[in-house]
Tab-separated table of C-alpha atoms in Angstrom:
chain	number	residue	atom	x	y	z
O	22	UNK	CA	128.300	-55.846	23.835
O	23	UNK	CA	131.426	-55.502	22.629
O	24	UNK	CA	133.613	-52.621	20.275
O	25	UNK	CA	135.435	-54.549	17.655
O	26	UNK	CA	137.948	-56.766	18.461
O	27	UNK	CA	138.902	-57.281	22.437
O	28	UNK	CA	140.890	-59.068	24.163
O	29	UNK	CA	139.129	-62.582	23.994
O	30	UNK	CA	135.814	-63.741	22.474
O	31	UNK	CA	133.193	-65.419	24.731
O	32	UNK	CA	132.236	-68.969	22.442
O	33	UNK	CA	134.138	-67.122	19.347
O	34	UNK	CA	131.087	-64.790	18.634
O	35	UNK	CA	132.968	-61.564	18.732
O	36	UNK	CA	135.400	-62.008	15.870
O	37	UNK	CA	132.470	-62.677	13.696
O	38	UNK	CA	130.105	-60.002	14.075
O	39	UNK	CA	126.755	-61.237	12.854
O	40	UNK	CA	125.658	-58.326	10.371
O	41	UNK	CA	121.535	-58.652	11.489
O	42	UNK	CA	123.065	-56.533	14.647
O	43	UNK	CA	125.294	-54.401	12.580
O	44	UNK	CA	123.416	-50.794	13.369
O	45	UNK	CA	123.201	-51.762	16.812
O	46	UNK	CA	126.759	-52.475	17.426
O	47	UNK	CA	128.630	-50.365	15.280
O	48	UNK	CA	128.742	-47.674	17.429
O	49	UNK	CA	130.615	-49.615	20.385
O	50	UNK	CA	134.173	-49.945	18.700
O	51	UNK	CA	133.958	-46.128	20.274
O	52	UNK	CA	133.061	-46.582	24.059
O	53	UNK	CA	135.817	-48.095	25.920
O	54	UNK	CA	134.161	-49.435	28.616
O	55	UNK	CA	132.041	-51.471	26.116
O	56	UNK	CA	134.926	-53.369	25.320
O	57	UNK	CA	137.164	-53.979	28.204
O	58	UNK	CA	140.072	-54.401	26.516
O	59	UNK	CA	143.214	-52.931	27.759
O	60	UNK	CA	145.629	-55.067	24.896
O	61	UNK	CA	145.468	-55.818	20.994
O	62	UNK	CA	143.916	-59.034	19.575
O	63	UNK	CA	144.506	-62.265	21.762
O	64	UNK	CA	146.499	-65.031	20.819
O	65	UNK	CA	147.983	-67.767	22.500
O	66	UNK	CA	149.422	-68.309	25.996
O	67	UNK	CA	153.260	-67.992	26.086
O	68	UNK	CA	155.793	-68.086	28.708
O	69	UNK	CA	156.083	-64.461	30.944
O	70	UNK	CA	159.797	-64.616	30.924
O	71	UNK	CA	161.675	-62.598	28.868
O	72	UNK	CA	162.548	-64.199	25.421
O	73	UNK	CA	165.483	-66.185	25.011
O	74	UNK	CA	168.938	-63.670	24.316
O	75	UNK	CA	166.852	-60.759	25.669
O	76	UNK	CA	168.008	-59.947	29.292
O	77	UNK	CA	165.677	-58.977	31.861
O	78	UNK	CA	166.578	-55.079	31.937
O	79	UNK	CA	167.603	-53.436	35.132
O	80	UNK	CA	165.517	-50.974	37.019
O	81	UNK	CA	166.853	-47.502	35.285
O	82	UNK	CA	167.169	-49.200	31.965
O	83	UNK	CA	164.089	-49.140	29.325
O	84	UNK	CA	162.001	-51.959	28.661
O	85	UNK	CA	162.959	-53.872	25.160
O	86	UNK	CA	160.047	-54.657	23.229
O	87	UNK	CA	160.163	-58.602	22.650
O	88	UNK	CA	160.517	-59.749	18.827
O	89	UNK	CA	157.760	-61.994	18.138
O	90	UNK	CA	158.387	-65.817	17.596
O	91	UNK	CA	157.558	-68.038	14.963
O	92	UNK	CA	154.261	-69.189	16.261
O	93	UNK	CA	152.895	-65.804	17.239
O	94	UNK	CA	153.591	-64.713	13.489
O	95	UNK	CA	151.646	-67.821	12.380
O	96	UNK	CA	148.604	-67.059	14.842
O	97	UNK	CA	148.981	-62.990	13.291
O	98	UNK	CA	148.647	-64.344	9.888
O	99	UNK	CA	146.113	-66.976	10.551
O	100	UNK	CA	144.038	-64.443	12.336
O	101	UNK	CA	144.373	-62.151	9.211
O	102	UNK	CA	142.905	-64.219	7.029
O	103	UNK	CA	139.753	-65.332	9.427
O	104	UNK	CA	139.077	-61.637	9.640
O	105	UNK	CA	138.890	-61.155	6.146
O	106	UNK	CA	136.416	-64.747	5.864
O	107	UNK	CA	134.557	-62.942	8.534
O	108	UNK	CA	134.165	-59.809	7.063
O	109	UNK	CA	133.111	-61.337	3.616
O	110	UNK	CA	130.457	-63.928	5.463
O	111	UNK	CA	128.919	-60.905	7.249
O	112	UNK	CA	127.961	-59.432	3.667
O	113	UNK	CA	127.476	-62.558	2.104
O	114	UNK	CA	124.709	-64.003	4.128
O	115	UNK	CA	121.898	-61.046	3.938
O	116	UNK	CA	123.430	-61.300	0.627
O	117	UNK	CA	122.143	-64.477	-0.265
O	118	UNK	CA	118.991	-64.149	1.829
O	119	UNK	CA	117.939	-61.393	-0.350
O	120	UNK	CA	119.101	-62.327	-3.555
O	121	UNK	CA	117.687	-66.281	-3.164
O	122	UNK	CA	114.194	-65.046	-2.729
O	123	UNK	CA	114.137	-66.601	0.978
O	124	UNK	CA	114.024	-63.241	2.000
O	125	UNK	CA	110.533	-62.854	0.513
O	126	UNK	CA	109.625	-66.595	1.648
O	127	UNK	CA	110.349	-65.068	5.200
O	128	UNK	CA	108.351	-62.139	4.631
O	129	UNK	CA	105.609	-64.212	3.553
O	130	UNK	CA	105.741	-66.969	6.016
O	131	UNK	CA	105.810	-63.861	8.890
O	132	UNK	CA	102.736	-62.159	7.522
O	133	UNK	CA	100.652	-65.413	7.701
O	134	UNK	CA	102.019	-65.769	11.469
O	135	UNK	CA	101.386	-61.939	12.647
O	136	UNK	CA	99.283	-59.874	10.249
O	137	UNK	CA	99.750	-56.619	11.883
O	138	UNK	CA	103.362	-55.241	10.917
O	139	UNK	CA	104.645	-55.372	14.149
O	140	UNK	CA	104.469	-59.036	14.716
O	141	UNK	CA	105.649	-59.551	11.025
O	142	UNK	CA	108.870	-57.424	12.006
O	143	UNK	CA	109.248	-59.510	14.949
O	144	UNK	CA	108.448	-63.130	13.520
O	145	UNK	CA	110.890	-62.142	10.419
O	146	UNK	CA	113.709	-61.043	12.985
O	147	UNK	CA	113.864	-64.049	14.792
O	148	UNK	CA	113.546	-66.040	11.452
O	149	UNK	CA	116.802	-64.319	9.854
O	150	UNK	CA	118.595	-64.460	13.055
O	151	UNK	CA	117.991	-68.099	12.939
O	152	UNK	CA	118.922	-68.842	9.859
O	153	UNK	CA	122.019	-66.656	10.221
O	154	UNK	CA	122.769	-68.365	13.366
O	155	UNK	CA	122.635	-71.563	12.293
O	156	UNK	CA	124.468	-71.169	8.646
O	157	UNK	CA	127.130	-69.267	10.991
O	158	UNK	CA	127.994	-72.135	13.125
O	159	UNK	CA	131.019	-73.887	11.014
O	160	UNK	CA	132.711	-70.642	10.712
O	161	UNK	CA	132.336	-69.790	14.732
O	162	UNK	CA	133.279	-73.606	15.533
O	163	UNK	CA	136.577	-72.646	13.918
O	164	UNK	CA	136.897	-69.223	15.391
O	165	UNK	CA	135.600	-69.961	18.999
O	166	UNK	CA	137.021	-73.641	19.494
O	167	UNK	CA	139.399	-75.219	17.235
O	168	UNK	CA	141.553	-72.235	16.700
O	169	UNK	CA	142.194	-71.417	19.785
O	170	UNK	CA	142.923	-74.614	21.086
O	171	UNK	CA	145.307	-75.605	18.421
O	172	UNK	CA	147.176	-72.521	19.405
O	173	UNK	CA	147.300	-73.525	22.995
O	174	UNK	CA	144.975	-70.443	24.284
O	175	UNK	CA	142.142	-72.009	25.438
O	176	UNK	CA	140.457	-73.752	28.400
O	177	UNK	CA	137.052	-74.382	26.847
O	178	UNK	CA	135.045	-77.279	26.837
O	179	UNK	CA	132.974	-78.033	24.070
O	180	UNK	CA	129.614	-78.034	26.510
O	181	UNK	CA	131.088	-74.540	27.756
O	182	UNK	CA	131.121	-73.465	23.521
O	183	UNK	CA	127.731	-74.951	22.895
O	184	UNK	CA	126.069	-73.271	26.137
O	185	UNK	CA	128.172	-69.660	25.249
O	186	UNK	CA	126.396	-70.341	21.389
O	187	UNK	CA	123.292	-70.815	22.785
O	188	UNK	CA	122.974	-68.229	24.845
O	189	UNK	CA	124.571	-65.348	22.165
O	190	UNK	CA	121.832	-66.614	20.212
O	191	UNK	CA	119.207	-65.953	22.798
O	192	UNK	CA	120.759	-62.445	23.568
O	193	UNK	CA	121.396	-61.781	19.988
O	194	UNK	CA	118.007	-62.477	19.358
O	195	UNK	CA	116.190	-59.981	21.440
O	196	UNK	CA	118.507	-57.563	20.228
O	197	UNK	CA	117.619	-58.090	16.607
O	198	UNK	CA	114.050	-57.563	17.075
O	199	UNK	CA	114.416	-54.441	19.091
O	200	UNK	CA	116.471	-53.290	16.428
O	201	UNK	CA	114.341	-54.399	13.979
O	202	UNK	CA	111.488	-52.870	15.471
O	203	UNK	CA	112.699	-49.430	15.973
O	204	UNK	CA	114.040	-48.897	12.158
O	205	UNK	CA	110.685	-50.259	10.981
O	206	UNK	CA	108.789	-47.987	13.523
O	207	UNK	CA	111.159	-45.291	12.111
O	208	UNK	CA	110.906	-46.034	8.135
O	209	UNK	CA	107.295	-46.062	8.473
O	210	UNK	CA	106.493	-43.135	10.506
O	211	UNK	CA	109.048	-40.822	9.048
O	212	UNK	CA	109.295	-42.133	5.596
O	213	UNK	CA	111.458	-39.257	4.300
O	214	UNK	CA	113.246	-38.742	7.936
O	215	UNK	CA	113.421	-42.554	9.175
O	216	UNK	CA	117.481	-41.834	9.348
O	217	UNK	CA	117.296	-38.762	11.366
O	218	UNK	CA	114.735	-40.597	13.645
O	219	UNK	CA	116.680	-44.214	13.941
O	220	UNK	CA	120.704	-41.824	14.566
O	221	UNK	CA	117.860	-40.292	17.951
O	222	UNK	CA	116.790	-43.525	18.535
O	223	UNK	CA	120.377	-45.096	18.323
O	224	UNK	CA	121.367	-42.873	21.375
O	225	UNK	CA	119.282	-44.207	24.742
O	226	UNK	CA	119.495	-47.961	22.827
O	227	UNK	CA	123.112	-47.770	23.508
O	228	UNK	CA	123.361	-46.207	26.702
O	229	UNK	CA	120.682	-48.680	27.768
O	230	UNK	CA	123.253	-51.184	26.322
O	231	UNK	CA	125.842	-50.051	28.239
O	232	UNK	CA	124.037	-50.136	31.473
O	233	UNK	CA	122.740	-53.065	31.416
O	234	UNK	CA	125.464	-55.521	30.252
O	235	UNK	CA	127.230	-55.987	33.196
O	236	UNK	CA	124.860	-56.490	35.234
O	237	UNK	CA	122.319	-59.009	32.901
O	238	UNK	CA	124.242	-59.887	29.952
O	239	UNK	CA	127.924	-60.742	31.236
O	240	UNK	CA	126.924	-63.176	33.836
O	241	UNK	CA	125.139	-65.204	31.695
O	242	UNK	CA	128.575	-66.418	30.771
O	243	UNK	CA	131.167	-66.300	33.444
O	244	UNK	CA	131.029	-65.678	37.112
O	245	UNK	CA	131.931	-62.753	38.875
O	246	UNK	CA	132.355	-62.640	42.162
O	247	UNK	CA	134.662	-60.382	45.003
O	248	UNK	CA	138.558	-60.155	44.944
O	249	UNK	CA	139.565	-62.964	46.488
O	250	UNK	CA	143.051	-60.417	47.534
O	251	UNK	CA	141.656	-57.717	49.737
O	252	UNK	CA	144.499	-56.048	49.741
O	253	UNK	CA	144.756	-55.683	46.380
O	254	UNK	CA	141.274	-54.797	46.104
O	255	UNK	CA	142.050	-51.783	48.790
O	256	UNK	CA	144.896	-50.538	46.745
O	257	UNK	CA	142.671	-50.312	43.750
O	258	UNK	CA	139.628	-49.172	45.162
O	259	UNK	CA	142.467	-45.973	46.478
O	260	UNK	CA	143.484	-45.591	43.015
O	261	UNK	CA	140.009	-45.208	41.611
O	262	UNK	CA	139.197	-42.434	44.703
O	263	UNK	CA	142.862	-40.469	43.396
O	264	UNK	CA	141.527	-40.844	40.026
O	265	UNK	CA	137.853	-39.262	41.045
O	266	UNK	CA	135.784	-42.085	40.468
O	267	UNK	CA	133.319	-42.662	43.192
O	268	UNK	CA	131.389	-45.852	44.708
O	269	UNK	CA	133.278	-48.349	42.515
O	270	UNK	CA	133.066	-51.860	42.913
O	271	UNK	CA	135.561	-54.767	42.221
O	272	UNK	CA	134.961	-57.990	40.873
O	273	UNK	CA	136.838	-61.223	40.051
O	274	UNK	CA	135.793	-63.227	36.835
O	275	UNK	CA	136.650	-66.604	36.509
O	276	UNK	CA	137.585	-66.510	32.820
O	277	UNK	CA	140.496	-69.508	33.600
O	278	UNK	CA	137.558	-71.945	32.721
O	279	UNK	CA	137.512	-70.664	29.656
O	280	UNK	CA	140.516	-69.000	28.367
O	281	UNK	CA	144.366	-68.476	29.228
O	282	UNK	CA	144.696	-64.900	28.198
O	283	UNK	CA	144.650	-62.070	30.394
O	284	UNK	CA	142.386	-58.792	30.609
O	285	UNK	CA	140.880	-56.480	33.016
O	286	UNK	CA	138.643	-53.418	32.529
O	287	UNK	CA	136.006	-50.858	33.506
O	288	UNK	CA	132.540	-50.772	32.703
O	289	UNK	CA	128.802	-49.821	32.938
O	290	UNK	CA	126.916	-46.728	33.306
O	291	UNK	CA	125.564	-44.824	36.675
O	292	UNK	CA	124.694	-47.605	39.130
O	293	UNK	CA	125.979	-50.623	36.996
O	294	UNK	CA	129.990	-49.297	37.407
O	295	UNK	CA	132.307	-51.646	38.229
O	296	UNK	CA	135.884	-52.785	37.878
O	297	UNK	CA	136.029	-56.241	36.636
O	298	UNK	CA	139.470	-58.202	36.427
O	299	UNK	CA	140.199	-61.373	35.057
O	300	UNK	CA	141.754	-64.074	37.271
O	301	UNK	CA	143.874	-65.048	34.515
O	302	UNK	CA	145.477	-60.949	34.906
O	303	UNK	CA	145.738	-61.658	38.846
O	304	UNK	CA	147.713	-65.048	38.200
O	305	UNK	CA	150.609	-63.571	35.398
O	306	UNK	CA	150.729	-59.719	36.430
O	307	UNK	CA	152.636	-58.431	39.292
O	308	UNK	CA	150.526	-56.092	41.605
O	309	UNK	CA	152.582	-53.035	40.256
O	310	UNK	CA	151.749	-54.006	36.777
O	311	UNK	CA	147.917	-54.622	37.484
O	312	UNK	CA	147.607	-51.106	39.043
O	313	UNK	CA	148.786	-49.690	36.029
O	314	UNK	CA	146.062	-51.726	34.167
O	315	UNK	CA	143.481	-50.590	36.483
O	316	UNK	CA	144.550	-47.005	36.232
O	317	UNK	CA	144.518	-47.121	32.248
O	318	UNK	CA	140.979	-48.233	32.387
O	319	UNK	CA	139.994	-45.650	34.803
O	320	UNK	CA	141.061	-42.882	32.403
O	321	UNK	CA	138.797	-44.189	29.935
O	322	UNK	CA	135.706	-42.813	32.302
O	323	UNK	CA	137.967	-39.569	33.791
O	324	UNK	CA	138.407	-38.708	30.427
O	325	UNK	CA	134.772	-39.037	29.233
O	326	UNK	CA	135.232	-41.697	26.651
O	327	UNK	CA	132.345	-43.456	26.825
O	328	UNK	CA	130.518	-40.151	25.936
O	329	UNK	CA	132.722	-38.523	23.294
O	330	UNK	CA	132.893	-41.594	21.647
O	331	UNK	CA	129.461	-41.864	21.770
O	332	UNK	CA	128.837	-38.535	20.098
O	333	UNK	CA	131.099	-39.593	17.651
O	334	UNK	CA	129.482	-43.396	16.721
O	335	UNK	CA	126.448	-41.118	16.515
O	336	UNK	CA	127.651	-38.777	14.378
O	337	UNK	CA	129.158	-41.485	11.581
O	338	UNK	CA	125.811	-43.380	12.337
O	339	UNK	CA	124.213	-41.009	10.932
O	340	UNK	CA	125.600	-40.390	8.001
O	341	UNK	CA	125.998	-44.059	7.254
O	342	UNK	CA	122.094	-44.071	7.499
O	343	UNK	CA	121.493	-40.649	5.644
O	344	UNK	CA	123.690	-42.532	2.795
O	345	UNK	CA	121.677	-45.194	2.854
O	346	UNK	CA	118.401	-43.418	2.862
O	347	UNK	CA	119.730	-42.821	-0.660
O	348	UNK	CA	121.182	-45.743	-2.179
O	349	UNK	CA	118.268	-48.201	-1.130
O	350	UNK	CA	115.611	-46.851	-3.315
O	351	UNK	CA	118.019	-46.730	-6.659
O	352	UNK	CA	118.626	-50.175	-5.472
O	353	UNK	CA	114.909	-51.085	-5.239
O	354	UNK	CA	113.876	-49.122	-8.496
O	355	UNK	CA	116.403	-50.614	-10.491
O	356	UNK	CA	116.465	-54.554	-8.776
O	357	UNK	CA	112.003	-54.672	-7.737
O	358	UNK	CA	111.468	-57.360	-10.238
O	359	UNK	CA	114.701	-59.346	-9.065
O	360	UNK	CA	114.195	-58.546	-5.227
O	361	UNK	CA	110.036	-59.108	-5.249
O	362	UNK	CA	109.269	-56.305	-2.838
O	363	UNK	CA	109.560	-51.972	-4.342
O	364	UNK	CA	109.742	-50.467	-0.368
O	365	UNK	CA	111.768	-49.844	2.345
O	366	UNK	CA	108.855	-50.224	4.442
O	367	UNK	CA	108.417	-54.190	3.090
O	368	UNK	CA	110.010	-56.055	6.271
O	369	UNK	CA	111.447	-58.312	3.248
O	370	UNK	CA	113.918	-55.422	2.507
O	371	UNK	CA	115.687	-55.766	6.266
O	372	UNK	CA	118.212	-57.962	4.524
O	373	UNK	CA	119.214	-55.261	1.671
O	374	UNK	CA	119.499	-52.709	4.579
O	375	UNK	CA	121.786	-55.351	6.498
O	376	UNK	CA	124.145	-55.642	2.948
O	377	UNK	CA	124.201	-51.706	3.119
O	378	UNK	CA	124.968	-51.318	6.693
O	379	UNK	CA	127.452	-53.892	6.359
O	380	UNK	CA	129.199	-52.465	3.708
O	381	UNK	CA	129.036	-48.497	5.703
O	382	UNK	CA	130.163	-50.148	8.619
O	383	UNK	CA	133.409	-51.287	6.463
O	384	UNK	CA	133.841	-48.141	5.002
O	385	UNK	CA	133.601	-45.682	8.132
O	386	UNK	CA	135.492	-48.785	10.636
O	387	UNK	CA	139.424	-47.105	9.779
O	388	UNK	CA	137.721	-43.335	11.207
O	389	UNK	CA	136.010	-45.067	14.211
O	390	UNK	CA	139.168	-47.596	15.031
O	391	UNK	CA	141.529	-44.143	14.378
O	392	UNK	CA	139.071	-42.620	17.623
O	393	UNK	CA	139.747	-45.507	19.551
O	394	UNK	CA	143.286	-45.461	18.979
O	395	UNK	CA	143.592	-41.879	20.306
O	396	UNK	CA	141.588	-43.142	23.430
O	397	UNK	CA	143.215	-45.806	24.248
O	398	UNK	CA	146.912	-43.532	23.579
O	399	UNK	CA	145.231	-41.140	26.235
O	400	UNK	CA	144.312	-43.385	28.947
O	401	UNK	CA	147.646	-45.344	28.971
O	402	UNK	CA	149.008	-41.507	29.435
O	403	UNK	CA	146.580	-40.813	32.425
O	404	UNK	CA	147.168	-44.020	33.849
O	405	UNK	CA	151.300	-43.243	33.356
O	406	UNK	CA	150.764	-39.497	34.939
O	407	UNK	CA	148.500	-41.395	38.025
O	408	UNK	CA	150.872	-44.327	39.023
O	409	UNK	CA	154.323	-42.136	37.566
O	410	UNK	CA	155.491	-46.386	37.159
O	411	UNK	CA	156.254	-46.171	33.292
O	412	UNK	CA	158.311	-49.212	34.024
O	413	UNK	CA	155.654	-50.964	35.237
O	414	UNK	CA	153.128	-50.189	32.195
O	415	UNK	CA	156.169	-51.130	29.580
O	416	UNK	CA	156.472	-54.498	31.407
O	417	UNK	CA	152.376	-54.908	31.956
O	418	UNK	CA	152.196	-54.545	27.835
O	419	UNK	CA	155.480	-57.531	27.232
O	420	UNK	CA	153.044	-59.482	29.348
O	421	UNK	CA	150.560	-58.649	27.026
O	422	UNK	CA	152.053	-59.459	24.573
O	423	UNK	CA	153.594	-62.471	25.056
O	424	UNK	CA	150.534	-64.259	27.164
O	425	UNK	CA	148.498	-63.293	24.399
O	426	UNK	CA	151.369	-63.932	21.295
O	427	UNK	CA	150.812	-60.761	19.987
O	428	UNK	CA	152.765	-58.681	17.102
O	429	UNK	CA	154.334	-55.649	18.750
O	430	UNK	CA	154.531	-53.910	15.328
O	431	UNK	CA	151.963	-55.277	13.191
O	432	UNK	CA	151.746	-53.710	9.478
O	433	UNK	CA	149.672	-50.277	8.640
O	434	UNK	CA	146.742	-52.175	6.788
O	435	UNK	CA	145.648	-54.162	10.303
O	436	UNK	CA	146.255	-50.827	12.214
O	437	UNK	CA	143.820	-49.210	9.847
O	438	UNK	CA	141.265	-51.737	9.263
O	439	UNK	CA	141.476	-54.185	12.602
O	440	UNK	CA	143.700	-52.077	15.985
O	441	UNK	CA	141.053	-50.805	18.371
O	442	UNK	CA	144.146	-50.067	20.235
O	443	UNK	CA	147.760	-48.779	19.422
O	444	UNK	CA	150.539	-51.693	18.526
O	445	UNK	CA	151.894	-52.961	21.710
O	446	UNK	CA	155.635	-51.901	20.690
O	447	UNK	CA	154.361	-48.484	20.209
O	448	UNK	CA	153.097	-48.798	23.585
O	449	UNK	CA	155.957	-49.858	25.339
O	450	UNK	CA	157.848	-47.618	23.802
O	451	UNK	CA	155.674	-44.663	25.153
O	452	UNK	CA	155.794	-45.722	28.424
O	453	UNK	CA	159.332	-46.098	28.186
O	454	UNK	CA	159.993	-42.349	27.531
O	455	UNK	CA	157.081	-40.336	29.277
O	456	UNK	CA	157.970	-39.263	32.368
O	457	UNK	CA	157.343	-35.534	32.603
O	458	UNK	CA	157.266	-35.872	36.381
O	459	UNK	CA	161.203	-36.789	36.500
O	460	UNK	CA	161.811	-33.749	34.404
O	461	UNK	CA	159.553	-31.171	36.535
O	462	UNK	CA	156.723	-30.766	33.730
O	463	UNK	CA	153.086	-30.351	34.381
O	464	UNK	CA	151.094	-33.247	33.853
O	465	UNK	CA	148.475	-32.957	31.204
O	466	UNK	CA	146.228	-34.668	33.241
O	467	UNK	CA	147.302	-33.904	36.928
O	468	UNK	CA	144.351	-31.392	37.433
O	469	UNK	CA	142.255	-34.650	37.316
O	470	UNK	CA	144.010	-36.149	40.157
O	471	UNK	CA	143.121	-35.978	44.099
């Protein structure tokens, strides 16, 4: 589980949402600790040295943000334009399903296997997620495997992309039928309420979600084991106890088998917390640097992101679905004879809620990317106020930035429709100036401190 776009994409699924887990998913590009993700977009490995002409600054002097060479402009643009193939593939596919009649087919051929509507719901699931699984695969070759490898950022073996494939689709799977299942249970129980019942229902799915991830879904592709430095480890395990989080544990993933960018982050729920750290972040960031990583994602659950930005994903999920409570049956009443099926309640209609979800997602993503923003802005201020080492959070992001060939200052149209998190220059540039310790100011976040 994932919130939009982090900093690397297990097999390439993530960049290419599939839209059968739309409603179930939505709602993460607001919970932090979903996503992991302390940078922008990955790109490309790159040198950690400072760019050629651009000294390496002195202690007292502010850290320049890099300009961005010729290939990470190429990987910016390139990734532009796969975002905007994904985005149209996620709509076109329930698209055609409905609009080819195989929708129906489905229907049909589910009915005959499993009478009763559950089992239809279920056997018609499994049948779209197949189909969009399999019609996806070109697409998430390119994403997952070539494109990262012709940019030089990634470790990957094919066997490692098929088995990552496979197993999305196993995960994916399950998740489509309980999703499935609880809108159906939902549209035909409450047939004038089934939005107001699926926004209630949305809430435990995604805490479940969030619980359980790290400790069934993430190992299924990487390991994670202890910190092999245990004195690292001890420093960070005494900056989470300053910060006020409790009984944390820390774990090493080896993500070098599969990828040369960096990342680090904070996740779970209750008894699943932990702080997970790439060994990618260990190998390019100096231990000053990684603190500051560690305290940035530690504001995220100080500062009770998880939950505001679930009340938030709940909130726009809900409208979204009261909208399309709506829409769908002027859709239906003026498309029946096209479509084959007149209700909502017809499992053959998941695919016209799918194009209508798809297209809500779309138009609420700028609002719930804005919330993120503002998150991630306020954690890289708590974790500046906890380790007062804005040089060393100006110098983690150039890191960032140049390990993963990002654009410091991409334009407004991907802030607004693709940043989960603030542009890197931005960033650096904040932690260049804030220092209201040095000038005797109160922190806004001290009281959180111990």
């Amino acid at each position: 589980m994932r919130r939009g776009e982090a900093l690397s994409e297990s097999g390439g699924e993530g960049q290419l949402l599939q839209p059968g887990l739309r409603i179930a998913v939505i709602a993460l590009w607001l919970i932090p600790s979903a996503a992991g993700s302390i940078g922008s977009p990955s790109g490309p490995p790159a040198e950690l040295a400072a760019p050629p002409g651009i000294e390496t600054p002195s202690a007292n002097e502010p850290v320049p943000v890099p300009e961005p060479d010729a290939e990470a402009i190429a990987y910016y643009e390139s990734g532009n334009r796969l975002w905007a193939v994904g985005r149209l593939w996620s709509f076109a596919v329930p698209l055609f399903v409905l609009l080819s009649g195989l929708s129906v087919r489905m229907r049909t051929l589910a009915t005959r296997v499993a009478p009763h509507w559950i089992g239809s719901v279920v056997v018609f699931a499994l049948l779209y997620r197949a189909f969009d699984w399999a019609v996806s695969r070109p697409l998430g070759f390119y994403a997952g495997y070539l494109r990262p490898h012709a940019y030089g950022l990634s470790n990957l073996t094919l066997e490692k992309w098929l088995t990552d494939s496979l197993i999305t689709l196993g995960v994916s799977s399950v998740v489509a039928v309980v999703v499935a299942l609880g809108l159906y249970a939902c549209i035909r129980r409450f047939p004038r309420r089934w939005w107001l019942a699926a926004t209630a229902a949305l809430v435990p799915f995604l805490l479940f979600s969030v619980l359980i991830q790290p400790l069934w879904v993430a190992p299924l592709y990487n390991d994670f084991g202890p910190m092999k430095d245990a004195a690292l480890e001890a420093k960070i395990l005494a900056l989470a106890d300053r910060s006020g989080i409790e009984g944390s544990r820390v774990f090493e993933v080896d993500k070098s088998v599969e990828t040369k960018t960096v990342n680090a982050y904070v996740t779970g729920f209750l008894a699943s917390k932990r702080i997970v750290l790439w060994d990618t972040l260990l190998e390019r960031l100096d231990e000053d640097e990684v603190l500051f990583v560690m305290a940035h994602e530690m504001g995220h659950y100080v500062l009770n992101h998880v939950l505001l930005g679930l009340a938030l994903a709940t909130l726009l999920s809900g409208l979204g679905l009261f909208a399309l409570q709506h829409v769908a049956p002027l859709l239906l009443r003026r498309w029946r004879e096209r479509l084959g099926f007149d209700r909502l309640s017809d499992v053959a209609a998941l695919p016209l809620l799918l194009v209508l979800i798809e297209l809500g997602s779309f138009a609420i993503r700028p609002v719930a990317l804005a919330a993120s923003r503002h998150f991630e802005r306020e954690a890289d201020r708590f974790a500046l106020e906890l380790t007062q080492d804005g040089r060393a959070g100006a110098t983690a992001f150039v890191k960032l930035q140049q390990t993963n060939l990002s654009i410091p200052r991409p334009g407004p149209l991907f802030v607004w429709w693709r940043a989960s998190h603030p542009p890197l220059g931005d960033r650096i540039d904040f932690a260049n100036v804030y220092r209201p310790w040095a000038r005797g100011e109160p922190l806004r976040y001290g009281d959180r401190f111990r």
